[in-house]
mmCIF file of C-alpha atoms in Angstrom:
data_model
loop_
_atom_site.group_PDB
_atom_site.id
_atom_site.type_symbol
_atom_site.label_atom_id
_atom_site.label_comp_id
_atom_site.label_asym_id
_atom_site.label_seq_id
_atom_site.Cartn_x
_atom_site.Cartn_y
_atom_site.Cartn_z
ATOM 1 C CA MET F 1 8.590 -7.123 37.493
ATOM 2 C CA ASP F 2 11.154 -4.417 38.055
ATOM 3 C CA ASN F 3 11.017 -1.009 36.365
ATOM 4 C CA HIS F 4 13.415 -1.810 33.382
ATOM 5 C CA THR F 5 12.788 -5.410 32.498
ATOM 6 C CA VAL F 6 14.003 -6.042 29.073
ATOM 7 C CA PHE F 7 12.629 -9.079 27.162
ATOM 8 C CA HIS F 8 12.088 -10.395 23.635
ATOM 9 C CA CYS F 9 8.380 -10.797 22.326
ATOM 10 C CA GLN F 10 8.010 -14.666 22.006
ATOM 11 C CA HIS F 11 6.098 -14.068 18.563
ATOM 12 C CA GLN F 12 8.416 -11.633 17.052
ATOM 13 C CA LYS F 13 12.181 -11.847 17.317
ATOM 14 C CA ALA F 14 12.895 -8.625 15.545
ATOM 15 C CA ILE F 15 11.088 -6.216 18.068
ATOM 16 C CA ASN F 16 12.346 -5.964 21.403
ATOM 17 C CA CYS F 17 10.170 -4.397 24.154
ATOM 18 C CA MET F 18 10.916 -2.591 27.353
ATOM 19 C CA VAL F 19 8.233 -2.788 30.075
ATOM 20 C CA GLN F 20 7.950 -0.244 32.787
ATOM 21 C CA ASN F 21 5.754 0.644 35.416
ATOM 22 C CA VAL F 22 4.100 4.111 34.845
ATOM 23 C CA GLY F 23 2.094 5.037 37.724
ATOM 24 C CA GLN F 24 -0.578 2.120 37.938
ATOM 25 C CA ARG F 25 -0.326 1.171 34.144
ATOM 26 C CA VAL F 26 2.037 -0.870 32.656
ATOM 27 C CA CYS F 27 3.738 0.291 29.445
ATOM 28 C CA GLY F 28 6.061 -1.040 26.754
ATOM 29 C CA GLN F 29 8.412 0.429 24.241
ATOM 30 C CA MET F 30 8.537 -1.116 20.779
ATOM 31 C CA HIS F 31 12.175 -1.062 19.327
ATOM 32 C CA LEU F 32 11.443 -1.996 15.925
ATOM 33 C CA ASP F 33 13.750 -3.087 13.054
ATOM 34 C CA LYS F 34 16.001 -0.753 11.366
ATOM 35 C CA GLY F 35 16.489 1.884 13.762
ATOM 36 C CA GLU F 36 12.948 2.985 14.129
ATOM 37 C CA LYS F 37 12.050 4.874 16.994
ATOM 38 C CA GLN F 38 10.499 3.497 20.155
ATOM 39 C CA ILE F 39 6.854 3.547 20.635
ATOM 40 C CA MET F 40 5.046 3.575 24.023
ATOM 41 C CA TYR F 41 2.058 1.338 24.493
ATOM 42 C CA ASP F 42 -0.148 0.088 26.990
ATOM 43 C CA ASP F 43 1.095 -3.413 27.741
ATOM 44 C CA LYS F 44 -2.270 -4.709 29.091
ATOM 45 C CA SER F 45 -4.029 -3.832 25.845
ATOM 46 C CA ILE F 46 -2.521 -6.479 23.667
ATOM 47 C CA MET F 47 -5.283 -8.850 22.711
ATOM 48 C CA PHE F 48 -4.796 -12.633 23.042
ATOM 49 C CA PRO F 49 -4.478 -14.905 21.442
ATOM 50 C CA LEU F 50 -2.332 -13.220 18.618
ATOM 51 C CA PRO F 51 -3.384 -14.109 15.375
ATOM 52 C CA SER F 52 -1.471 -17.159 13.747
ATOM 53 C CA GLN F 53 0.134 -17.047 10.182
ATOM 54 C CA ASP F 54 -2.804 -19.326 9.285
ATOM 55 C CA LEU F 55 -5.547 -17.082 10.455
ATOM 56 C CA ILE F 56 -3.890 -14.064 8.701
ATOM 57 C CA THR F 57 -3.556 -16.211 5.512
ATOM 58 C CA LYS F 58 -7.247 -17.144 6.040
ATOM 59 C CA GLU F 59 -8.205 -13.415 6.522
ATOM 60 C CA GLU F 60 -6.287 -12.207 3.411
ATOM 61 C CA GLY F 61 -8.160 -14.814 1.232
ATOM 62 C CA TYR F 62 -11.630 -13.694 2.796
ATOM 63 C CA TRP F 63 -10.435 -9.873 2.024
ATOM 64 C CA SER F 64 -8.909 -10.771 -1.304
ATOM 65 C CA ILE F 65 -5.385 -8.899 -0.603
ATOM 66 C CA VAL F 66 -2.100 -9.590 0.687
ATOM 67 C CA LEU F 67 -1.144 -7.685 3.948
ATOM 68 C CA PRO F 68 2.273 -5.812 3.942
ATOM 69 C CA ASP F 69 4.771 -7.600 5.737
ATOM 70 C CA ASP F 70 5.619 -4.761 8.136
ATOM 71 C CA TYR F 71 1.866 -4.753 9.115
ATOM 72 C CA LYS F 72 2.087 -8.462 9.519
ATOM 73 C CA LYS F 73 4.936 -8.300 11.858
ATOM 74 C CA PHE F 74 3.288 -5.711 13.947
ATOM 75 C CA ILE F 75 -0.111 -7.483 14.315
ATOM 76 C CA THR F 76 1.671 -10.680 15.367
ATOM 77 C CA ALA F 77 3.193 -9.168 18.444
ATOM 78 C CA TYR F 78 0.927 -6.348 18.972
ATOM 79 C CA ASN F 79 -2.623 -7.374 18.208
ATOM 80 C CA GLY F 80 -4.988 -4.765 19.108
ATOM 81 C CA VAL F 81 -2.789 -2.751 21.002
ATOM 82 C CA THR F 82 -3.426 0.933 22.370
ATOM 83 C CA PRO F 83 -0.394 3.004 21.648
ATOM 84 C CA ILE F 84 0.533 5.651 24.319
ATOM 85 C CA SER F 85 2.691 7.336 21.526
ATOM 86 C CA ASN F 86 -0.487 7.740 19.348
ATOM 87 C CA GLU F 87 -0.461 11.137 17.522
ATOM 88 C CA PHE F 88 0.647 11.739 14.059
ATOM 89 C CA THR F 89 0.319 14.690 11.732
ATOM 90 C CA VAL F 90 -1.308 14.519 8.156
ATOM 91 C CA ASN F 91 -1.437 17.980 6.111
ATOM 92 C CA ALA F 92 -0.844 19.884 9.140
ATOM 93 C CA ARG F 93 -3.365 18.339 11.221
ATOM 94 C CA GLU F 94 -3.010 16.113 14.376
ATOM 95 C CA TYR F 95 -4.750 12.831 14.541
ATOM 96 C CA LEU F 96 -5.010 10.318 17.677
ATOM 97 C CA ILE F 97 -5.026 6.419 17.561
ATOM 98 C CA GLU F 98 -7.329 5.238 20.105
ATOM 99 C CA LYS F 99 -6.834 1.577 19.303
ATOM 100 C CA PHE F 100 -4.990 -0.597 16.471
ATOM 101 C CA LEU F 101 -7.470 -3.038 15.443
ATOM 102 C CA PRO F 102 -7.235 -6.793 16.130
ATOM 103 C CA ILE F 103 -7.641 -9.747 14.068
ATOM 104 C CA LEU F 104 -9.762 -12.436 16.260
ATOM 105 C CA GLU F 105 -10.716 -15.847 15.472
ATOM 106 C CA THR F 106 -13.599 -15.475 17.492
ATOM 107 C CA PRO F 107 -14.533 -11.776 18.145
ATOM 108 C CA GLU F 108 -17.802 -12.916 19.677
ATOM 109 C CA ASP F 109 -15.803 -14.561 22.694
ATOM 110 C CA ASN F 110 -13.807 -11.408 23.430
ATOM 111 C CA GLU F 111 -15.275 -8.264 25.639
ATOM 112 C CA LEU F 112 -13.652 -6.017 22.978
ATOM 113 C CA GLY F 113 -14.709 -8.014 19.960
ATOM 114 C CA GLU F 114 -16.373 -5.069 18.303
ATOM 115 C CA TYR F 115 -12.881 -3.603 17.568
ATOM 116 C CA ASP F 116 -11.972 -6.953 15.442
ATOM 117 C CA ILE F 117 -11.225 -5.817 11.689
ATOM 118 C CA ASP F 118 -13.899 -8.082 10.346
ATOM 119 C CA VAL F 119 -16.634 -6.778 12.654
ATOM 120 C CA VAL F 120 -15.612 -3.127 11.728
ATOM 121 C CA LEU F 121 -15.637 -4.211 8.204
ATOM 122 C CA THR F 122 -19.288 -5.549 8.694
ATOM 123 C CA GLU F 123 -20.467 -2.299 10.355
ATOM 124 C CA LEU F 124 -18.970 0.029 7.639
ATOM 125 C CA ASP F 125 -19.537 -2.084 4.661
ATOM 126 C CA GLU F 126 -20.427 -0.211 1.683
ATOM 127 C CA ARG F 127 -18.827 3.092 2.797
ATOM 128 C CA LEU F 128 -15.374 1.284 2.451
ATOM 129 C CA ILE F 129 -15.676 0.347 -1.041
ATOM 130 C CA SER F 130 -16.202 2.662 -4.108
ATOM 131 C CA ASP F 131 -17.088 -0.267 -6.621
ATOM 132 C CA GLU F 132 -20.323 -2.332 -5.651
ATOM 133 C CA ASP F 133 -19.156 -5.120 -7.844
ATOM 134 C CA LEU F 134 -15.747 -5.479 -6.115
ATOM 135 C CA VAL F 135 -14.746 -8.840 -4.446
ATOM 136 C CA GLY F 136 -12.963 -8.363 -1.279
ATOM 137 C CA VAL F 137 -11.979 -5.023 0.375
ATOM 138 C CA GLU F 138 -10.544 -1.644 -0.975
ATOM 139 C CA LEU F 139 -9.997 -0.149 2.265
ATOM 140 C CA LEU F 140 -9.056 -2.202 5.335
ATOM 141 C CA PRO F 141 -9.557 -0.340 8.575
ATOM 142 C CA ILE F 142 -6.538 -1.040 11.052
ATOM 143 C CA ALA F 143 -6.912 1.663 13.641
ATOM 144 C CA ALA F 144 -9.660 3.430 15.227
ATOM 145 C CA LEU F 145 -9.164 7.136 15.408
ATOM 146 C CA PHE F 146 -10.602 9.640 17.861
ATOM 147 C CA SER F 147 -13.934 10.990 16.301
ATOM 148 C CA GLY F 148 -14.804 7.937 14.529
ATOM 149 C CA ASP F 149 -12.462 7.862 11.805
ATOM 150 C CA PHE F 150 -10.201 5.104 10.991
ATOM 151 C CA LEU F 151 -6.629 4.629 9.717
ATOM 152 C CA VAL F 152 -6.968 2.326 6.685
ATOM 153 C CA LEU F 153 -4.638 -0.029 4.178
ATOM 154 C CA ASP F 154 -5.708 1.480 1.003
ATOM 155 C CA TYR F 155 -5.948 -1.056 -1.707
ATOM 156 C CA SER F 156 -7.777 1.165 -4.184
ATOM 157 C CA ASN F 157 -4.618 2.061 -6.493
ATOM 158 C CA ARG F 158 -2.567 -0.764 -5.972
ATOM 159 C CA LYS F 159 -3.305 -4.402 -4.471
ATOM 160 C CA GLN F 160 0.424 -4.850 -3.629
ATOM 161 C CA ASN F 161 1.876 -2.862 -0.951
ATOM 162 C CA PRO F 162 -1.120 -0.655 -0.236
ATOM 163 C CA SER F 163 -0.323 2.917 1.167
ATOM 164 C CA LEU F 164 -2.263 4.254 4.431
ATOM 165 C CA ALA F 165 -5.325 6.820 4.283
ATOM 166 C CA ILE F 166 -7.427 8.238 6.953
ATOM 167 C CA TRP F 167 -11.027 7.034 6.174
ATOM 168 C CA LEU F 168 -13.521 10.097 6.828
ATOM 169 C CA HIS F 169 -16.563 8.762 8.770
ATOM 170 C CA ASP F 170 -18.770 11.858 8.428
ATOM 171 C CA GLU F 171 -18.121 12.511 4.962
ATOM 172 C CA SER F 172 -18.430 9.048 3.523
ATOM 173 C CA SER F 173 -21.449 7.432 2.073
ATOM 174 C CA GLU F 174 -22.485 4.333 0.504
ATOM 175 C CA TRP F 175 -20.195 3.529 -2.449
ATOM 176 C CA GLU F 176 -18.440 6.848 -1.791
ATOM 177 C CA PRO F 177 -15.701 6.618 0.720
ATOM 178 C CA VAL F 178 -13.802 9.664 1.398
ATOM 179 C CA LYS F 179 -10.280 9.517 2.488
ATOM 180 C CA ILE F 180 -7.022 11.499 3.032
ATOM 181 C CA PRO F 181 -3.671 9.829 1.932
ATOM 182 C CA ALA F 182 -1.467 9.740 4.884
ATOM 183 C CA PHE F 183 1.452 7.510 4.576
ATOM 184 C CA GLU F 184 3.256 5.102 1.762
ATOM 185 C CA THR F 185 3.875 2.310 4.269
ATOM 186 C CA PHE F 186 2.892 1.120 7.622
ATOM 187 C CA SER F 187 6.447 1.535 8.870
ATOM 188 C CA GLU F 188 6.148 5.045 7.840
ATOM 189 C CA LEU F 189 3.273 5.556 10.161
ATOM 190 C CA LEU F 190 5.161 3.667 13.259
ATOM 191 C CA ASN F 191 8.007 6.117 12.641
ATOM 192 C CA LYS F 192 5.488 9.209 12.845
ATOM 193 C CA LEU F 193 3.886 8.407 15.895
ATOM 194 C CA HIS F 194 4.543 10.629 18.788
#
């Protein structure tokens, strides 16, 4: 592959990718819809197989939510990706994304299966929910942040089109999740990464 090979991601027509060799690491750039900026990512970090629409629909049923379209488009092309453009600012504080969490059919068969959304949900369990009678999820972790916190889709105030929040690992306890509102949409997050 030459240093500036352009190709279309086979699973997402709307996203073009430019792959470059940067030192020994292959990096890509996401060129997202609607003039959104380029995001650098580690091309070798995408986790396969990419989730199918059937798997996403099954997970949505299990979680009792509907994932936002912009996030579904992202996860079906960049499942578990590690962004190089991984910093964002909320309330004048910088946060770093270590890895976007994947959706895996069989996480036990993947060496990085501990990052699977269902595995993380199981580990954090009651610390992500404020209502012990809730069926489904209130906060869905979608990215691991530096220091043990997670970026979550926040369904606590609305069941459609969730906002994004930063779930605070050290401050949260059983039935008392602590979060910081971050972005109105997943696309807004992607636009703010640097």
